[in-house]
PDB file of C-alpha atoms in Angstrom:
ATOM      1  CA  ARG A   1     116.542 121.477  71.870  1.00  0.00           C
ATOM      2  CA  THR A   2     114.690 118.189  72.271  1.00  0.00           C
ATOM      3  CA  PHE A   3     111.321 117.576  70.651  1.00  0.00           C
ATOM      4  CA  ILE A   4     108.841 114.851  71.560  1.00  0.00           C
ATOM      5  CA  SER A   5     108.572 113.664  67.972  1.00  0.00           C
ATOM      6  CA  PRO A   6     109.549 114.748  64.444  1.00  0.00           C
ATOM      7  CA  CYS A   7     105.971 115.946  63.979  1.00  0.00           C
ATOM      8  CA  HIS A   8     106.309 118.311  66.946  1.00  0.00           C
ATOM      9  CA  ALA A   9     109.461 119.717  65.337  1.00  0.00           C
ATOM     10  CA  GLY A  10     107.656 120.299  62.047  1.00  0.00           C
ATOM     11  CA  CYS A  11     109.800 117.852  60.053  1.00  0.00           C
ATOM     12  CA  SER A  12     108.470 116.806  56.670  1.00  0.00           C
ATOM     13  CA  ASP A  13     111.191 114.441  55.430  1.00  0.00           C
ATOM     14  CA  TYR A  14     113.808 112.013  56.737  1.00  0.00           C
ATOM     15  CA  ARG A  15     116.796 109.988  55.586  1.00  0.00           C
ATOM     16  CA  THR A  16     118.129 106.704  56.931  1.00  0.00           C
ATOM     17  CA  LEU A  17     121.885 106.649  57.520  1.00  0.00           C
ATOM     18  CA  ALA A  18     124.192 103.666  57.027  1.00  0.00           C
ATOM     19  CA  ASN A  19     124.103 102.838  60.747  1.00  0.00           C
ATOM     20  CA  GLY A  20     120.290 102.626  60.657  1.00  0.00           C
ATOM     21  CA  SER A  21     119.549 105.874  62.489  1.00  0.00           C
ATOM     22  CA  LYS A  22     117.148 108.390  61.001  1.00  0.00           C
ATOM     23  CA  VAL A  23     117.900 112.032  60.284  1.00  0.00           C
ATOM     24  CA  TYR A  24     114.866 114.290  59.912  1.00  0.00           C
ATOM     25  CA  THR A  25     115.044 117.255  57.561  1.00  0.00           C
ATOM     26  CA  ASP A  26     112.889 120.209  56.523  1.00  0.00           C
ATOM     27  CA  CYS A  27     112.035 120.879  60.206  1.00  0.00           C
ATOM     28  CA  SER A  28     110.281 124.204  60.513  1.00  0.00           C
ATOM     29  CA  CYS A  29     110.660 124.477  64.317  1.00  0.00           C
ATOM     30  CA  VAL A  30     114.396 123.740  64.485  1.00  0.00           C
ATOM     31  CA  PRO A  31     116.649 126.755  65.092  1.00  0.00           C
ATOM     32  CA  LYS A  32     118.871 127.338  62.085  1.00  0.00           C
ATOM     33  CA  THR A  33     122.491 126.197  62.396  1.00  0.00           C
ATOM     34  CA  ASN A  34     125.350 125.784  59.965  1.00  0.00           C
ATOM     35  CA  LEU A  35     125.242 121.991  60.151  1.00  0.00           C
ATOM     36  CA  SER A  36     124.570 120.078  56.974  1.00  0.00           C
ATOM     37  CA  LEU A  37     124.555 116.456  55.863  1.00  0.00           C
ATOM     38  CA  ASP A  38     126.012 117.470  52.522  1.00  0.00           C
ATOM     39  CA  PRO A  39     129.149 119.640  52.596  1.00  0.00           C
ATOM     40  CA  THR A  40     128.166 121.148  49.240  1.00  0.00           C
ATOM     41  CA  ALA A  41     124.682 122.104  50.423  1.00  0.00           C
ATOM     42  CA  GLN A  42     123.759 125.776  50.391  1.00  0.00           C
ATOM     43  CA  GLU A  43     122.310 127.506  53.422  1.00  0.00           C
ATOM     44  CA  ASP A  44     118.665 126.802  52.783  1.00  0.00           C
ATOM     45  CA  ASP A  45     115.824 125.169  54.697  1.00  0.00           C
ATOM     46  CA  ASN A  46     116.999 121.689  53.680  1.00  0.00           C
ATOM     47  CA  SER A  47     120.225 122.012  55.675  1.00  0.00           C
ATOM     48  CA  TRP A  48     118.504 122.147  59.091  1.00  0.00           C
ATOM     49  CA  PHE A  49     117.947 118.666  60.522  1.00  0.00           C
ATOM     50  CA  LEU A  50     117.215 116.568  63.622  1.00  0.00           C
ATOM     51  CA  THR A  51     118.556 113.229  64.803  1.00  0.00           C
ATOM     52  CA  GLU A  52     116.831 110.626  66.957  1.00  0.00           C
ATOM     53  CA  GLY A  53     117.239 110.636  70.723  1.00  0.00           C
ATOM     54  CA  ALA A  54     117.396 113.303  73.401  1.00  0.00           C
ATOM     55  CA  CYS A  55     120.042 116.008  73.380  1.00  0.00           C
ATOM     56  CA  SER A  56     123.062 115.136  75.493  1.00  0.00           C
ATOM     57  CA  VAL A  57     123.475 117.151  78.686  1.00  0.00           C
ATOM     58  CA  ASP A  58     126.978 118.029  79.810  1.00  0.00           C
ATOM     59  CA  CYS A  59     126.833 118.429  83.587  1.00  0.00           C
ATOM     60  CA  GLY A  60     130.591 118.879  83.875  1.00  0.00           C
ATOM     61  CA  ASN A  61     131.879 119.182  87.415  1.00  0.00           C
ATOM     62  CA  ARG A  62     128.488 120.121  88.856  1.00  0.00           C
ATOM     63  CA  PHE A  63     127.508 116.474  89.254  1.00  0.00           C
ATOM     64  CA  TYR A  64     130.639 115.679  91.264  1.00  0.00           C
ATOM     65  CA  ILE A  65     130.153 118.746  93.451  1.00  0.00           C
ATOM     66  CA  TYR A  66     126.536 117.698  94.064  1.00  0.00           C
ATOM     67  CA  LEU A  67     127.658 114.151  94.870  1.00  0.00           C
ATOM     68  CA  ALA A  68     130.256 115.417  97.363  1.00  0.00           C
ATOM     69  CA  VAL A  69     127.707 117.672  99.100  1.00  0.00           C
ATOM     70  CA  VAL A  70     125.136 114.862  99.347  1.00  0.00           C
ATOM     71  CA  CYS A  71     127.734 112.447 100.780  1.00  0.00           C
ATOM     72  CA  PHE A  72     128.823 115.067 103.331  1.00  0.00           C
ATOM     73  CA  VAL A  73     125.223 115.769 104.396  1.00  0.00           C
ATOM     74  CA  LYS A  74     124.486 112.025 104.662  1.00  0.00           C
ATOM     75  CA  PHE A  75     127.616 111.513 106.772  1.00  0.00           C
ATOM     76  CA  ILE A  76     126.713 114.356 109.141  1.00  0.00           C
ATOM     77  CA  GLY A  77     123.109 113.134 109.368  1.00  0.00           C
ATOM     78  CA  ALA A  78     124.141 109.550 110.100  1.00  0.00           C
ATOM     79  CA  SER A  79     126.563 110.625 112.835  1.00  0.00           C
ATOM     80  CA  GLY A  80     123.687 111.674 115.091  1.00  0.00           C
ATOM     81  CA  ARG A  81     121.525 108.580 114.737  1.00  0.00           C
ATOM     82  CA  THR A  82     123.254 106.546 117.437  1.00  0.00           C
ATOM     83  CA  SER A  83     123.081 109.333 120.002  1.00  0.00           C
ATOM     84  CA  ASN A  84     119.421 109.984 119.126  1.00  0.00           C
ATOM     85  CA  PHE A  85     118.627 106.310 119.646  1.00  0.00           C
ATOM     86  CA  LEU A  86     120.471 106.252 122.993  1.00  0.00           C
ATOM     87  CA  VAL A  87     118.680 109.405 124.156  1.00  0.00           C
ATOM     88  CA  SER A  88     115.310 107.873 123.290  1.00  0.00           C
ATOM     89  CA  LEU A  89     116.188 104.812 125.389  1.00  0.00           C
ATOM     90  CA  ARG A  90     117.696 106.682 128.348  1.00  0.00           C
ATOM     91  CA  CYS A  91     114.918 109.218 128.806  1.00  0.00           C
ATOM     92  CA  VAL A  92     112.336 106.591 129.837  1.00  0.00           C
ATOM     93  CA  ASP A  93     112.170 104.068 132.671  1.00  0.00           C
ATOM     94  CA  GLN A  94     113.361 100.528 132.142  1.00  0.00           C
ATOM     95  CA  LYS A  95     109.807  99.167 132.133  1.00  0.00           C
ATOM     96  CA  ASP A  96     108.708 101.666 129.445  1.00  0.00           C
ATOM     97  CA  LYS A  97     111.486 101.042 126.905  1.00  0.00           C
ATOM     98  CA  THR A  98     109.441  98.619 124.800  1.00  0.00           C
ATOM     99  CA  VAL A  99     106.481 100.977 124.590  1.00  0.00           C
ATOM    100  CA  SER A 100     108.820 103.877 123.863  1.00  0.00           C
ATOM    101  CA  MET A 101     110.457 102.060 120.944  1.00  0.00           C
ATOM    102  CA  ALA A 102     107.069 101.005 119.559  1.00  0.00           C
ATOM    103  CA  LEU A 103     105.793 104.577 119.795  1.00  0.00           C
ATOM    104  CA  SER A 104     108.946 105.861 118.047  1.00  0.00           C
ATOM    105  CA  VAL A 105     108.467 103.431 115.154  1.00  0.00           C
ATOM    106  CA  LEU A 106     104.775 104.375 114.927  1.00  0.00           C
ATOM    107  CA  LEU A 107     105.533 108.099 114.795  1.00  0.00           C
ATOM    108  CA  LEU A 108     108.325 107.535 112.272  1.00  0.00           C
ATOM    109  CA  THR A 109     105.959 105.593 110.030  1.00  0.00           C
ATOM    110  CA  VAL A 110     103.047 108.032 110.328  1.00  0.00           C
ATOM    111  CA  PHE A 111     105.087 111.216 109.826  1.00  0.00           C
ATOM    112  CA  THR A 112     107.834 109.956 107.470  1.00  0.00           C
ATOM    113  CA  PHE A 113     107.378 106.682 105.616  1.00  0.00           C
ATOM    114  CA  ILE A 114     103.730 107.218 104.646  1.00  0.00           C
ATOM    115  CA  PRO A 115     103.609 110.928 103.643  1.00  0.00           C
ATOM    116  CA  ALA A 116     107.096 111.165 102.035  1.00  0.00           C
ATOM    117  CA  PRO A 117     106.281 109.166  98.862  1.00  0.00           C
ATOM    118  CA  ILE A 118     102.987 111.029  98.501  1.00  0.00           C
ATOM    119  CA  LEU A 119     104.617 114.452  98.920  1.00  0.00           C
ATOM    120  CA  PHE A 120     107.568 113.803  96.633  1.00  0.00           C
ATOM    121  CA  GLY A 121     105.347 112.091  94.077  1.00  0.00           C
ATOM    122  CA  TYR A 122     103.211 115.225  93.992  1.00  0.00           C
ATOM    123  CA  LEU A 123     106.294 117.464  93.672  1.00  0.00           C
ATOM    124  CA  ILE A 124     107.712 115.356  90.830  1.00  0.00           C
ATOM    125  CA  ASP A 125     104.362 115.306  89.028  1.00  0.00           C
ATOM    126  CA  SER A 126     104.074 119.089  89.373  1.00  0.00           C
ATOM    127  CA  THR A 127     107.221 119.516  87.249  1.00  0.00           C
ATOM    128  CA  CYS A 128     105.838 117.519  84.325  1.00  0.00           C
ATOM    129  CA  LEU A 129     105.626 119.474  81.081  1.00  0.00           C
ATOM    130  CA  ILE A 130     104.010 116.878  78.813  1.00  0.00           C
ATOM    131  CA  TRP A 131     101.757 114.077  79.987  1.00  0.00           C
ATOM    132  CA  GLY A 132     101.129 110.952  77.965  1.00  0.00           C
ATOM    133  CA  ARG A 133      97.468 110.285  77.301  1.00  0.00           C
ATOM    134  CA  THR A 134      95.453 107.167  76.689  1.00  0.00           C
ATOM    135  CA  CYS A 135      91.909 107.010  75.429  1.00  0.00           C
ATOM    136  CA  THR A 136      90.402 107.207  78.892  1.00  0.00           C
ATOM    137  CA  ARG A 137      92.925 108.779  81.257  1.00  0.00           C
ATOM    138  CA  LYS A 138      96.230 110.527  81.811  1.00  0.00           C
ATOM    139  CA  GLY A 139      99.322 108.344  81.398  1.00  0.00           C
ATOM    140  CA  ASN A 140     102.967 108.696  82.407  1.00  0.00           C
ATOM    141  CA  CYS A 141     104.949 111.899  82.154  1.00  0.00           C
ATOM    142  CA  TRP A 142     106.920 112.206  78.915  1.00  0.00           C
ATOM    143  CA  LEU A 143     108.981 115.275  79.736  1.00  0.00           C
ATOM    144  CA  TYR A 144     109.936 116.995  82.996  1.00  0.00           C
ATOM    145  CA  ASP A 145     111.174 120.508  83.616  1.00  0.00           C
ATOM    146  CA  ALA A 146     114.655 119.429  84.748  1.00  0.00           C
ATOM    147  CA  ASP A 147     115.581 122.702  86.471  1.00  0.00           C
ATOM    148  CA  LYS A 148     112.321 122.929  88.400  1.00  0.00           C
ATOM    149  CA  LEU A 149     112.555 119.245  89.328  1.00  0.00           C
ATOM    150  CA  LYS A 150     116.080 119.472  90.764  1.00  0.00           C
ATOM    151  CA  TYR A 151     115.405 122.656  92.719  1.00  0.00           C
ATOM    152  CA  LEU A 152     112.043 121.559  94.073  1.00  0.00           C
ATOM    153  CA  THR A 153     113.120 118.111  95.271  1.00  0.00           C
ATOM    154  CA  ASN A 154     116.493 119.195  96.673  1.00  0.00           C
ATOM    155  CA  PHE A 155     115.256 122.320  98.452  1.00  0.00           C
ATOM    156  CA  THR A 156     112.291 120.431  99.919  1.00  0.00           C
ATOM    157  CA  SER A 157     114.676 117.786 101.268  1.00  0.00           C
ATOM    158  CA  ALA A 158     116.978 120.524 102.598  1.00  0.00           C
ATOM    159  CA  ALA A 159     114.036 122.174 104.382  1.00  0.00           C
ATOM    160  CA  PHE A 160     113.110 118.925 106.152  1.00  0.00           C
ATOM    161  CA  ILE A 161     116.763 118.285 107.067  1.00  0.00           C
ATOM    162  CA  ALA A 162     116.997 121.804 108.538  1.00  0.00           C
ATOM    163  CA  LEU A 163     113.788 121.236 110.496  1.00  0.00           C
ATOM    164  CA  GLY A 164     115.142 117.942 111.855  1.00  0.00           C
ATOM    165  CA  THR A 165     118.397 119.664 112.813  1.00  0.00           C
ATOM    166  CA  LEU A 166     116.441 122.273 114.797  1.00  0.00           C
ATOM    167  CA  PHE A 167     114.646 119.490 116.681  1.00  0.00           C
ATOM    168  CA  ASP A 168     118.016 117.820 117.386  1.00  0.00           C
ATOM    169  CA  VAL A 169     119.400 121.080 118.757  1.00  0.00           C
ATOM    170  CA  GLY A 170     116.336 121.384 120.990  1.00  0.00           C
ATOM    171  CA  VAL A 171     116.835 117.843 122.291  1.00  0.00           C
ATOM    172  CA  TRP A 172     120.540 118.457 122.918  1.00  0.00           C
ATOM    173  CA  TYR A 173     119.717 121.659 124.820  1.00  0.00           C
ATOM    174  CA  TYR A 174     116.962 120.252 127.034  1.00  0.00           C
ATOM    175  CA  ALA A 175     118.554 116.829 127.584  1.00  0.00           C
ATOM    176  CA  LYS A 176     122.136 117.987 128.108  1.00  0.00           C
ATOM    177  CA  GLY A 177     122.200 116.607 131.656  1.00  0.00           C
ATOM    178  CA  LEU A 178     121.021 113.151 130.607  1.00  0.00           C
ATOM    179  CA  LYS A 179     123.554 110.389 131.229  1.00  0.00           C
ATOM    180  CA  ILE A 180     123.695 108.333 128.068  1.00  0.00           C
ATOM    181  CA  PHE A 181     126.360 105.862 129.154  1.00  0.00           C
ATOM    182  CA  ASP A 182     126.658 103.863 132.390  1.00  0.00           C
ATOM    183  CA  GLU A 183     129.949 105.294 133.637  1.00  0.00           C
ATOM    184  CA  ASP A 184     128.689 105.598 137.236  1.00  0.00           C
ATOM    185  CA  VAL A 185     127.362 102.051 137.300  1.00  0.00           C
ATOM    186  CA  ASP A 186     130.667 100.708 135.992  1.00  0.00           C
ATOM    187  CA  GLU A 187     132.604 102.719 138.583  1.00  0.00           C
ATOM    188  CA  GLU A 188     130.358 101.417 141.417  1.00  0.00           C
ATOM    189  CA  LYS A 189     130.802  97.820 140.260  1.00  0.00           C
ATOM    190  CA  SER A 190     134.570  98.180 140.035  1.00  0.00           C
ATOM    191  CA  SER A 191     134.748  99.784 143.517  1.00  0.00           C
ATOM    192  CA  GLN A 192     132.592  96.998 144.982  1.00  0.00           C
ATOM    193  CA  ASN A 193     134.882  94.399 143.443  1.00  0.00           C
ATOM    194  CA  LEU A 194     137.938  96.113 144.952  1.00  0.00           C
ATOM    195  CA  ASN A 195     136.292  96.323 148.386  1.00  0.00           C
ATOM    196  CA  SER A 196     135.321  92.667 148.328  1.00  0.00           C
ATOM    197  CA  GLN A 197     138.928  91.693 147.640  1.00  0.00           C
TER     198      GLN A 197
END
């Protein structure tokens, strides 16, 4: 367990080790273990202690699995960006391409770049367990609920990715007859060149 301070752990004494770190003893809130600074110490309240710093978290292989899944999702998501851009250019007349691109950037900003930091900031703040306080107002978060934070942020992102995928499927279905590349134009030009020769 990690405590905010020795006072929160109910520690009443401490010792300074040779390396300069402090070890807090007589901690009433610390679960009893068989660890002791003195091998000859008996199992009494003086043998339960705390050290400085947060407890280490061993993520094991879960971090690498998470990293692989995120890279895969990013790769799949990036593979459709070029086709989406081409569809947005091909579905309007030549004279309207500038306005279309400007409108796309406007919608992207209004519905993505502006609300995303606000939404995720709210979600991150909602997982805070202990807020720092100043004399007049609330300060920074000191401790987050790590499990709630990882599930909330990742599942929210997954929900928006799924929603975007549904919109992509709708575009692919309704714009399946749209010619993205200029194969016909190239064929006409090549046939005209052959006829002129």
